[in-house]
XYZ file of C-alpha atoms in Angstrom:
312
model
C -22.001 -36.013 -73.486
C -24.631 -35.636 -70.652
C -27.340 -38.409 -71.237
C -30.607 -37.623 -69.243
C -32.725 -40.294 -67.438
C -35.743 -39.308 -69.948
C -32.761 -40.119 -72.992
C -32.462 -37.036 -73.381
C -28.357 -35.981 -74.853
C -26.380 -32.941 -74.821
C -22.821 -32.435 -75.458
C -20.191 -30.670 -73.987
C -17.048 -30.690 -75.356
C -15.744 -31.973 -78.216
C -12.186 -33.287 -78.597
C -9.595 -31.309 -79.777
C -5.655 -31.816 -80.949
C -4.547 -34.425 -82.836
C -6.111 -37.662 -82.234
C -7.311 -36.322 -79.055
C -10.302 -38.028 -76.693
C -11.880 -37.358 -73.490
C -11.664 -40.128 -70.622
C -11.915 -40.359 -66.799
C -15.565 -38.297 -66.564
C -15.900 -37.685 -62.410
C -19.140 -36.055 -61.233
C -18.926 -33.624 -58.259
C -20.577 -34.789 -54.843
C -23.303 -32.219 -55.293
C -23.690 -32.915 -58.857
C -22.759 -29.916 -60.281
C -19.385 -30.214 -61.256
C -18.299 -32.681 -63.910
C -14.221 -34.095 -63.928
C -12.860 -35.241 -66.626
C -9.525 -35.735 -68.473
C -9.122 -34.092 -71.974
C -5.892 -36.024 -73.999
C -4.634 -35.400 -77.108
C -0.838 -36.150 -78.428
C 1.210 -33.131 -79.996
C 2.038 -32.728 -83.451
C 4.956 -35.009 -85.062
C 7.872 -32.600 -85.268
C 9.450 -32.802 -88.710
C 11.277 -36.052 -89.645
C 15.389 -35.473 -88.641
C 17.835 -36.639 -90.819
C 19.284 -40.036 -89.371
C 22.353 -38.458 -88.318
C 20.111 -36.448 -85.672
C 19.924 -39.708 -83.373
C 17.054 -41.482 -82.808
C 13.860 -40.129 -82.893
C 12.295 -39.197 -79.298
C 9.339 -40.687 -78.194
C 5.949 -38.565 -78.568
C 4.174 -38.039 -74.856
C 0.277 -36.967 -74.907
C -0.751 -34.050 -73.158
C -3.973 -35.117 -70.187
C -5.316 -32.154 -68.126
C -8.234 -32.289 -65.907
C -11.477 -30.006 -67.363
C -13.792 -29.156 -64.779
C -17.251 -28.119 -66.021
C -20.491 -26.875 -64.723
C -22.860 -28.422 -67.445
C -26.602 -27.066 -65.351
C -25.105 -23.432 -65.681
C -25.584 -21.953 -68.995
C -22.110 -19.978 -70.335
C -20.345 -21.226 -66.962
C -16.589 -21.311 -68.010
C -14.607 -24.139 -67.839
C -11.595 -24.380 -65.463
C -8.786 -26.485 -66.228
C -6.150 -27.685 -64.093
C -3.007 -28.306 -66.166
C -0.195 -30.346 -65.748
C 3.080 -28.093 -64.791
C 5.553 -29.538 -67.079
C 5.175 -31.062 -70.821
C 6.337 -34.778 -69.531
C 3.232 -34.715 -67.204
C 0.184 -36.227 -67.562
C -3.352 -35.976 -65.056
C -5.721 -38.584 -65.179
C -8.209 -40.416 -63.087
C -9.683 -37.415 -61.137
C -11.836 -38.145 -58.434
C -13.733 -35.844 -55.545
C -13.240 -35.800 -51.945
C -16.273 -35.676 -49.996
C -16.868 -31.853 -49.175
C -15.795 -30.836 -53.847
C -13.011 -29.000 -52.439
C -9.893 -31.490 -53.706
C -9.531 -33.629 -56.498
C -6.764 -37.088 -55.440
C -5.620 -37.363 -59.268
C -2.837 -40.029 -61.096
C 0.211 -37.856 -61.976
C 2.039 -40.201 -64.450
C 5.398 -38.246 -65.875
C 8.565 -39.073 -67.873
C 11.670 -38.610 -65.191
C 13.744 -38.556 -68.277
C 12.510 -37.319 -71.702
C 15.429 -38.140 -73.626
C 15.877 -41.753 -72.345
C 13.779 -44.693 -72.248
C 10.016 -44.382 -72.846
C 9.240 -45.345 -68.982
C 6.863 -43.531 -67.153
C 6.602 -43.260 -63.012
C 3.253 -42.491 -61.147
C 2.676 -40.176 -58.533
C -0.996 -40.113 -56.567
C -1.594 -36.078 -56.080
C -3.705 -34.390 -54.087
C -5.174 -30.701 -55.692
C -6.843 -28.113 -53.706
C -9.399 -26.066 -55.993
C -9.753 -23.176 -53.358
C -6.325 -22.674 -52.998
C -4.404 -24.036 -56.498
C -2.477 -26.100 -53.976
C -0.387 -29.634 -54.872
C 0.694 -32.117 -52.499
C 2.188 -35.434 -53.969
C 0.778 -38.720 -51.053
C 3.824 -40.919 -50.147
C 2.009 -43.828 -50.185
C 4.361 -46.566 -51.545
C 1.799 -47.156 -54.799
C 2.313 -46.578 -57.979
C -1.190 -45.540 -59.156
C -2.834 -46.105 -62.134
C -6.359 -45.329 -61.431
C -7.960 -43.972 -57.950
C -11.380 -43.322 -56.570
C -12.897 -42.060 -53.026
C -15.361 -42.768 -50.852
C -17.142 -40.764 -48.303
C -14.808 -41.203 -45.873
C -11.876 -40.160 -47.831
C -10.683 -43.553 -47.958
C -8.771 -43.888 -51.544
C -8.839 -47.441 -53.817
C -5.913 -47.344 -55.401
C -4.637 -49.573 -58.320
C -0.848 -49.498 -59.119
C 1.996 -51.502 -58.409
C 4.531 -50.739 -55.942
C 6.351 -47.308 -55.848
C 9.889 -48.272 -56.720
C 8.367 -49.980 -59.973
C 8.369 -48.092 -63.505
C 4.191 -48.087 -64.578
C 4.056 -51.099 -66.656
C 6.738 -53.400 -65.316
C 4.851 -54.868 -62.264
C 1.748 -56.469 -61.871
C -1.519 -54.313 -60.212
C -2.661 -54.583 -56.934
C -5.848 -53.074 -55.407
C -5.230 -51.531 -52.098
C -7.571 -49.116 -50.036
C -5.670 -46.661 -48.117
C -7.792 -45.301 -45.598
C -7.345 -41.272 -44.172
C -5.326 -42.445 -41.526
C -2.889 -44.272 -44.169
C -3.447 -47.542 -43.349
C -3.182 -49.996 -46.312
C -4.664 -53.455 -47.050
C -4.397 -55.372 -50.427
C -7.442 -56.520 -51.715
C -6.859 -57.983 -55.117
C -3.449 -58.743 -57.830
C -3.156 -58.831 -61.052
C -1.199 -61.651 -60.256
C -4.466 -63.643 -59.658
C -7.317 -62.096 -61.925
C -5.457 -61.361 -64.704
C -5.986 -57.465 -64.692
C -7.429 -54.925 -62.511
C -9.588 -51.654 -63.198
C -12.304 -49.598 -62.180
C -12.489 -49.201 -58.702
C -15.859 -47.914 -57.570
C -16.849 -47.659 -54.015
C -20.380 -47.973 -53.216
C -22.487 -44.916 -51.010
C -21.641 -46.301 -48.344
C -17.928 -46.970 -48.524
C -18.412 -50.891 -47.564
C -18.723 -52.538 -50.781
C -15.861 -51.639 -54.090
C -16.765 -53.081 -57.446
C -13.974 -53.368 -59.559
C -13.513 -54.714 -63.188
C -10.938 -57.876 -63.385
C -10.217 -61.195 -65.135
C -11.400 -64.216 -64.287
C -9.927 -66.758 -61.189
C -10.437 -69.850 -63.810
C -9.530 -72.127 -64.708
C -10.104 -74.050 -61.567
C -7.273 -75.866 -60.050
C -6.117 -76.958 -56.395
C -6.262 -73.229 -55.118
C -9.510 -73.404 -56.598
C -11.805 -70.986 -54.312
C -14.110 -73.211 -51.479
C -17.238 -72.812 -53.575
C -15.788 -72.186 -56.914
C -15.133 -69.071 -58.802
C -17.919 -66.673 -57.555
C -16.316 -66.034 -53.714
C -12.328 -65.964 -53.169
C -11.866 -65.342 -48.957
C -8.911 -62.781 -48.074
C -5.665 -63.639 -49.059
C -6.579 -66.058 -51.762
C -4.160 -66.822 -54.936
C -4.181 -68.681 -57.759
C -1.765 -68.946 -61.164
C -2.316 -66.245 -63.054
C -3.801 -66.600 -66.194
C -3.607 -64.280 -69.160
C -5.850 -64.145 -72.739
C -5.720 -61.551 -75.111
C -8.602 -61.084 -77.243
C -9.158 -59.164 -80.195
C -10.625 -56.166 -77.798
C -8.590 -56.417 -75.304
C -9.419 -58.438 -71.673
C -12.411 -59.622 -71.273
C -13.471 -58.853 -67.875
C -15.750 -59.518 -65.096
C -17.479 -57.469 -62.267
C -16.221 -58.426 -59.212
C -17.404 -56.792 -55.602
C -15.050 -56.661 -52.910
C -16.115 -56.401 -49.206
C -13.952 -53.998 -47.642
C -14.231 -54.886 -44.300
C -13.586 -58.241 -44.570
C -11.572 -58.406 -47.634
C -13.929 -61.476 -49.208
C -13.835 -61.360 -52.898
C -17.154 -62.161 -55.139
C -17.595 -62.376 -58.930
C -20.582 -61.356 -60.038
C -22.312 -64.343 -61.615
C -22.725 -62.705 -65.297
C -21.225 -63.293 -68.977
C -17.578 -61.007 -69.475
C -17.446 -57.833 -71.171
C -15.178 -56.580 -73.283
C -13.255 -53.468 -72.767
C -14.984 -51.959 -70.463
C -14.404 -48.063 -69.813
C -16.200 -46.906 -67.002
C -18.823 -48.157 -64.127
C -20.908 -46.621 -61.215
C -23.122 -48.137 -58.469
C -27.164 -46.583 -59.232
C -28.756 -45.875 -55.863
C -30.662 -49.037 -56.008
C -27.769 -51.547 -55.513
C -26.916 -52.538 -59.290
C -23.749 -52.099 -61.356
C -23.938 -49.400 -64.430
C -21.314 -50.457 -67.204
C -19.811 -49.263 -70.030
C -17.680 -51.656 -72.557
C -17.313 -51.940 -76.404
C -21.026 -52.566 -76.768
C -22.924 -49.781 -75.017
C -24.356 -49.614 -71.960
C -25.628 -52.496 -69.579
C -27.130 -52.315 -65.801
C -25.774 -55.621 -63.690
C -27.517 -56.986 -60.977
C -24.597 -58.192 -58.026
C -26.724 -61.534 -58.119
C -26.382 -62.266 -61.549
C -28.384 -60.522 -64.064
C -27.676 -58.079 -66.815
C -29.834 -55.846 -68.850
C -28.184 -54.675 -71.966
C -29.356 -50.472 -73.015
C -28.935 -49.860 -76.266
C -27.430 -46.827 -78.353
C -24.883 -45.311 -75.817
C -20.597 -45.691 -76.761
C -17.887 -44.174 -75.336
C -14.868 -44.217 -73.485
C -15.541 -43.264 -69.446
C -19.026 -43.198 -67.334
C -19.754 -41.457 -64.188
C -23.343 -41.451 -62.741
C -24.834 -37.739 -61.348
C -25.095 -38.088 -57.276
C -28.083 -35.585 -58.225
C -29.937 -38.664 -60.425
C -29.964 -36.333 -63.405
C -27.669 -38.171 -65.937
């Protein structure tokens, strides 16, 4: 669903397949284009008779949709996965709309164990072209800045998705790598979101409490680079509840932004003005870096993505 700045709503697409749902939405640099990742899991095959073995483990379908939602009858291109055990998620657009860097998570094995690996890919549009990035992460989401510097969360390369905790890590065009933030610390990490100008990446995370001797210089609102603490981890009924936090590239200094958690929080863009737009189990909320929040009523869903052209 496209929601205008006047309120104004108009859907898209509507799930199909069984128990299928739409995720990941990525708007196009120009604003014209609209990402996003259409998953639904395939029909139970009849129940085998117990001498068959046991049953093997059901795998969802995820392709990327790529829309043009300001041209009327404008067809919608898909990019599919190229085998059944694949799955494409977390699309996001290089500077000039000519690649998408997307998370390629697959089964190595179908019959086996129900593990999944990760694979960050790299798909030309113009040319229907694939390259899989060595880049020693094991991603679970990605997003881009200008500059075509990638934040990437995942955990180490040689780790099955799941079994390790997340790190943040920017990898920069040239390949260069520097850890920013573990799960190790704050609990969980998602929602990487680099700001226009590539200096400042919001992400969504736990928080560093409680305090303790590795307690932060001024408390839990600034952690300097290279900071650790235990790791502390509460489930609620939810899920995590989570925090903004803004991360200074440059410098690698950490900040939580001053404002009560959320609670499963699907998606988040930086508005041109400076503030945080979120999306968790309530609705919709704009957060002020220095502490405030304004909660907008009547909008759910599962992924946000903010127009570059202002008009949703």
């Amino acid at each position: 669903m496209v929601l205008g700045p006047d309120g104004s709503r108009r859907q898209l697409a509507l799930a199909a397949g069984q128990g299928g749902w739409f995720q990941d939405p990525s708007w196009s640099p120009d604003g014209q284009q609209l990402a996003y990742v259409s998953v639904a899991w395939p029909q139970a095959p009849p129940r085998a008779a117990p001498s068959a073995g046991p049953p093997q483990v059901q795998w969802p379908s995820a392709e990327i949709v790529l829309l043009r939602p300001w041209e009327a009858g404008a067809p919608a291109m898909v990019v599919w996965p190229e085998t059944q055990q694949e799955a494409l998620l977390s699309p996001t657009w290089s500077a000039d709309g000519a690649t998408l860097h997307v998370v390629r998570r697959r089964r190595p094995d179908p019959a086996g164990a129900p593990l999944a690996v990760a694979d960050l890919v790299r798909i030309d549009l113009r040319a229907q072209q694939r390259a899989v990035l060595d880049t020693g992460v094991a991603p679970r989401e990605v997003s881009a800045a200008r500059d075509g510097t990638l934040a990437v969360i995942g955990t180490i390369a040689s780790a099955p998705v799941g079994t390790a905790p997340d790190r943040l890590t920017p990898i920069a065009p040239d390949g260069t790598q520097r850890e920013l933030a573990s799960a190790e610390t704050l609990q969980f990490l998602s929602t990487p979101r680099f700001d226009a100008s590539g200096a400042r990446l919001a992400f969504m995370a736990g928080s560093a409490d409680p305090p303790s001797a590795g307690a932060p210089p001024d408390g839990r609102q600034t952690m300097p680079a290279g900071w650790t603490a235990p790791r502390v981890s509460t489930a609620y009924a939810h899920g995590l509840i989570g925090w903004p936090w803004v991360a200074d590239v440059a410098s690698g200094i950490l900040r939580q932004v001053g404002v009560a958690g959320f609670d499963d929080v699907s998606g988040m863009a930086w508005v041109p003005d400076g503030t945080l737009l979120l999306l968790d189990g309530t609705g919709l909320a704009l957060v002020d870096p220095a502490g405030s929040t304004q909660r907008l009523s009547g909008v759910a869903g599962y992924g946000l993505a903010l127009s570059p052209a202002r008009r949703s």
